[in-house]
């Protein structure tokens, strides 16, 4: 639990620092990844944010060794509250009433998932068939890349209303969902004995290569999206998609059983369904700026 809360804090702080750094940089694009990397690596503030995210990744490894996937994702989503507070304080971002209701509903979904947990009765699985992992991850990666490209094409339309970033958040969330499953797989290979054999076993699995792919593409895609959209909206959407993807497909892939008791099962299923419903109904566009009224001409004396 302590490691999960620490991961929340580090992830929220990392995203906010990266967003603040990106606002002072020239516009970046996924079509110029080398330029994007050169710009962000030249920003000390962005590097600080990336180090915070890396530390959150290390804390996440500890969580996956001690908590079931569904339980871990439920706690990770609680970081949305801290993210919204930091975004308002450090970035000056404001959320609309509809968006605040949506975030409140997501937290309610989180509470339902947490209430469905029972310490000692939930199984923590350590591995999954590689074929099943690839069957889940490869189509998800393709869907994320396609959705991001589609959002980019629509965003280049000058007559289109400003986007809130929901499409970007869903696309990056799919990539990070795959990354989260890979982190779970890597954690199952961590051991303090027989390190050489564990490393060889890890390299023969798909997990490090999935992490490499999602790390490179996720970095480029998330930074371009984060620069042009509000962190207080795109990151919650990304986090929700990642959590749902990992909790549902990860639980099935790693064979972690759902609750046997009807009430706990209903809470977990209803919490997941509520989070999906909120995601589908979130606003897709920011309000169009109101045109300023022309100044009245002074009457001639």
XYZ file of C-alpha atoms in Angstrom:
301
model
C 0.000 0.000 0.000
C 2.806 2.435 0.889
C 4.597 1.675 -2.397
C 1.359 2.261 -4.358
C 0.770 5.642 -2.706
C 4.405 6.590 -3.336
C 4.017 5.609 -7.002
C 0.893 7.799 -7.218
C 2.734 10.810 -5.826
C 5.756 10.349 -8.085
C 3.671 9.828 -11.219
C 1.490 12.888 -10.551
C 4.504 15.076 -9.805
C 6.350 13.758 -12.861
C 3.502 14.489 -15.276
C 2.991 18.000 -13.906
C 6.703 18.842 -14.132
C 6.873 17.537 -17.695
C 3.781 19.528 -18.680
C 5.237 22.706 -17.178
C 8.490 22.154 -19.051
C 6.679 21.489 -22.343
C 4.745 24.768 -22.162
C 8.012 26.702 -22.489
C 9.359 24.603 -25.380
C 8.682 25.027 -29.115
C 5.891 22.882 -30.532
C 6.844 19.205 -30.734
C 5.477 16.543 -33.078
C 5.598 12.756 -33.308
C 6.645 13.211 -36.951
C 9.968 14.607 -35.688
C 10.889 12.286 -32.797
C 14.610 13.157 -32.829
C 13.839 16.878 -32.496
C 11.326 16.138 -29.729
C 13.886 14.157 -27.733
C 16.549 16.821 -28.260
C 14.238 19.556 -26.963
C 12.995 17.727 -23.869
C 16.436 16.402 -22.908
C 17.675 20.000 -22.923
C 15.137 20.994 -20.251
C 16.242 20.409 -16.618
C 12.610 20.680 -15.471
C 11.525 17.956 -17.893
C 14.412 15.731 -16.793
C 13.279 16.178 -13.173
C 9.784 15.084 -14.151
C 11.076 12.045 -16.030
C 13.178 11.019 -13.025
C 10.059 11.214 -10.843
C 8.226 8.956 -13.316
C 11.147 6.510 -13.312
C 11.042 6.348 -9.516
C 7.284 5.726 -9.734
C 8.008 2.849 -12.111
C 10.347 1.299 -9.515
C 7.653 1.616 -6.829
C 5.161 -0.003 -9.221
C 7.402 -3.074 -9.517
C 7.173 -3.533 -5.739
C 3.374 -3.177 -5.828
C 2.882 -5.874 -8.477
C 4.870 -8.376 -6.398
C 2.598 -7.936 -3.375
C -0.899 -6.979 -4.618
C -3.312 -8.497 -7.162
C -3.520 -6.582 -10.436
C -7.077 -5.319 -9.845
C -6.217 -4.099 -6.355
C -3.091 -2.312 -7.557
C -4.956 -0.527 -10.354
C -7.661 0.593 -7.956
C -5.078 2.295 -5.757
C -3.195 3.785 -8.713
C -6.338 5.575 -9.931
C -6.511 7.445 -6.602
C -3.561 9.503 -7.827
C -6.000 11.426 -10.044
C -7.010 13.601 -7.099
C -3.422 14.644 -6.434
C -2.833 15.234 -10.147
C -5.824 17.591 -10.462
C -4.725 19.515 -7.367
C -1.148 19.858 -8.623
C -2.350 20.867 -12.102
C -4.505 23.624 -10.645
C -1.761 24.830 -8.307
C 1.324 24.603 -10.530
C -0.131 24.858 -14.042
C -3.148 27.083 -13.487
C -5.450 24.584 -15.241
C -9.143 24.707 -14.423
C -11.624 21.875 -14.913
C -15.229 22.438 -15.928
C -18.169 21.364 -13.793
C -18.849 18.401 -16.076
C -15.226 17.297 -15.864
C -15.236 17.551 -12.065
C -18.348 15.363 -11.926
C -16.611 12.872 -14.221
C -13.529 12.751 -11.979
C -15.777 12.307 -8.944
C -17.495 9.374 -10.653
C -14.094 7.824 -11.428
C -13.162 8.077 -7.750
C -16.478 6.428 -6.851
C -15.598 3.614 -9.257
C -12.226 3.347 -7.492
C -13.943 3.063 -4.099
C -16.140 0.267 -5.407
C -13.097 -1.644 -6.654
C -11.258 -1.167 -3.347
C -14.304 -2.358 -1.364
C -14.331 -5.526 -3.472
C -10.894 -6.483 -2.164
C -10.207 -8.714 0.805
C -6.696 -9.088 2.170
C -5.426 -12.655 2.072
C -8.162 -13.984 -0.189
C -7.097 -12.476 -3.523
C -4.527 -14.422 -5.514
C -1.316 -12.745 -6.665
C -0.245 -14.527 -9.849
C 3.375 -14.354 -11.002
C 3.321 -15.345 -14.680
C 1.169 -15.840 -17.768
C 1.504 -17.807 -21.037
C 3.577 -15.753 -23.459
C 1.256 -16.540 -26.370
C -1.704 -15.140 -24.430
C 0.217 -11.982 -23.500
C 1.126 -11.341 -27.144
C -2.457 -12.064 -28.253
C -3.655 -9.353 -25.861
C -0.861 -6.818 -26.339
C -0.159 -6.731 -30.080
C -3.718 -5.766 -31.194
C -3.889 -3.235 -28.337
C -0.667 -1.578 -29.488
C -1.969 -1.418 -33.063
C -5.260 0.100 -31.878
C -3.434 2.718 -29.787
C -1.191 3.777 -32.680
C -4.137 3.954 -35.099
C -6.265 6.017 -32.678
C -3.424 8.444 -32.017
C -2.789 8.906 -35.736
C -6.494 9.493 -36.303
C -6.579 12.132 -33.540
C -3.522 13.834 -35.056
C -5.175 14.045 -38.481
C -8.319 15.589 -37.013
C -6.306 18.024 -34.905
C -4.578 19.390 -38.019
C -7.953 20.534 -39.342
C -7.908 24.273 -38.638
C -11.713 24.490 -38.628
C -12.114 21.824 -35.951
C -13.012 22.810 -32.396
C -10.178 22.581 -29.823
C -9.871 19.030 -28.487
C -9.791 18.207 -24.789
C -7.371 15.356 -25.472
C -9.655 12.412 -24.681
C -8.633 10.596 -27.887
C -4.949 11.144 -27.122
C -5.475 9.917 -23.570
C -7.184 6.722 -24.722
C -4.457 6.014 -27.299
C -1.568 6.548 -24.885
C -3.513 4.688 -22.184
C -3.607 1.578 -24.377
C 0.174 1.717 -24.785
C 0.692 2.218 -21.072
C -1.760 -0.619 -20.373
C 0.502 -2.943 -22.347
C 3.476 -1.467 -20.497
C 1.759 -2.180 -17.183
C 1.286 -5.840 -18.124
C 4.953 -5.961 -19.104
C 5.930 -4.473 -15.729
C 3.862 -7.163 -14.027
C 5.703 -9.797 -16.082
C 9.128 -8.318 -15.308
C 8.307 -8.257 -11.592
C 7.622 -11.992 -11.690
C 11.203 -12.601 -12.874
C 12.856 -10.514 -10.164
C 14.718 -12.676 -7.681
C 17.591 -12.382 -5.227
C 18.954 -15.848 -6.042
C 20.123 -17.215 -9.364
C 20.331 -13.738 -10.907
C 22.065 -14.968 -14.071
C 19.374 -17.522 -14.810
C 16.623 -15.009 -14.020
C 18.099 -12.496 -16.481
C 18.293 -15.107 -19.251
C 14.741 -16.211 -18.496
C 13.578 -12.593 -18.633
C 15.313 -11.941 -21.962
C 13.617 -15.012 -23.441
C 10.207 -13.573 -22.512
C 8.318 -10.838 -24.444
C 8.212 -8.485 -21.447
C 11.447 -6.467 -21.897
C 10.708 -5.945 -25.596
C 7.158 -4.814 -24.891
C 8.570 -2.392 -22.328
C 11.093 -1.061 -24.838
C 8.447 -0.542 -27.529
C 5.906 1.113 -25.230
C 8.649 3.153 -23.570
C 9.886 4.682 -26.828
C 6.515 5.222 -28.514
C 4.771 6.146 -25.254
C 7.385 8.809 -24.533
C 7.083 10.479 -27.936
C 3.288 10.233 -28.121
C 2.616 11.345 -24.545
C 4.886 14.391 -24.740
C 3.337 15.667 -27.975
C -0.168 15.149 -26.559
C 0.708 16.615 -23.168
C 2.018 19.802 -24.756
C -1.203 20.574 -26.625
C -3.775 19.319 -24.087
C -4.525 19.924 -20.413
C -2.680 17.582 -18.047
C -5.671 17.686 -15.668
C -7.788 15.927 -18.324
C -5.511 13.905 -20.598
C -3.637 12.196 -17.738
C -6.837 11.082 -15.903
C -8.194 9.657 -19.162
C -4.884 7.901 -19.851
C -4.746 6.580 -16.279
C -8.317 5.303 -16.397
C -7.760 3.450 -19.687
C -4.486 1.997 -18.407
C -6.081 0.860 -15.151
C -9.124 -0.702 -16.809
C -6.989 -2.420 -19.432
C -4.618 -3.811 -16.827
C -7.283 -4.751 -14.290
C -9.534 -6.570 -16.784
C -7.148 -8.094 -19.342
C -4.290 -8.439 -16.852
C -6.472 -10.316 -14.376
C -7.602 -12.699 -17.120
C -4.121 -13.111 -18.671
C -2.340 -13.805 -15.385
C -5.145 -16.019 -14.106
C -5.985 -14.005 -10.991
C -9.456 -15.138 -9.968
C -12.350 -12.729 -9.516
C -14.087 -12.592 -6.098
C -16.303 -15.559 -5.234
C -18.738 -13.598 -3.074
C -21.604 -12.044 -5.084
C -21.365 -8.641 -3.365
C -17.615 -8.266 -3.905
C -17.943 -9.455 -7.507
C -20.776 -6.978 -8.131
C -18.725 -4.111 -6.673
C -15.724 -4.889 -8.860
C -17.749 -5.325 -12.064
C -19.919 -2.260 -11.369
C -16.856 -0.138 -10.561
C -15.224 -1.130 -13.839
C -18.431 -0.491 -15.800
C -18.866 2.941 -14.173
C -15.333 3.975 -15.085
C -15.893 2.902 -18.719
C -19.219 4.766 -18.875
C -17.632 7.958 -17.530
C -14.823 7.695 -20.055
C -17.298 7.391 -22.944
C -19.302 10.431 -21.838
C -16.449 12.827 -21.112
C -16.444 15.988 -23.297
C -14.355 15.606 -26.435
C -13.886 19.319 -27.162
C -13.043 22.421 -25.178
C -15.571 25.277 -25.416
C -14.920 27.492 -28.402
C -13.552 30.896 -27.412
C -16.223 33.551 -27.303
C -15.745 36.245 -29.962
C -15.025 39.636 -28.522
C -17.579 42.319 -29.314
C -16.253 45.097 -31.568
C -15.680 48.396 -29.865
C -18.410 50.966 -30.478
C -17.440 53.907 -32.616
C -17.365 57.219 -30.856
C -20.012 59.614 -32.031
C -18.640 62.714 -33.698
C -19.054 65.845 -31.599
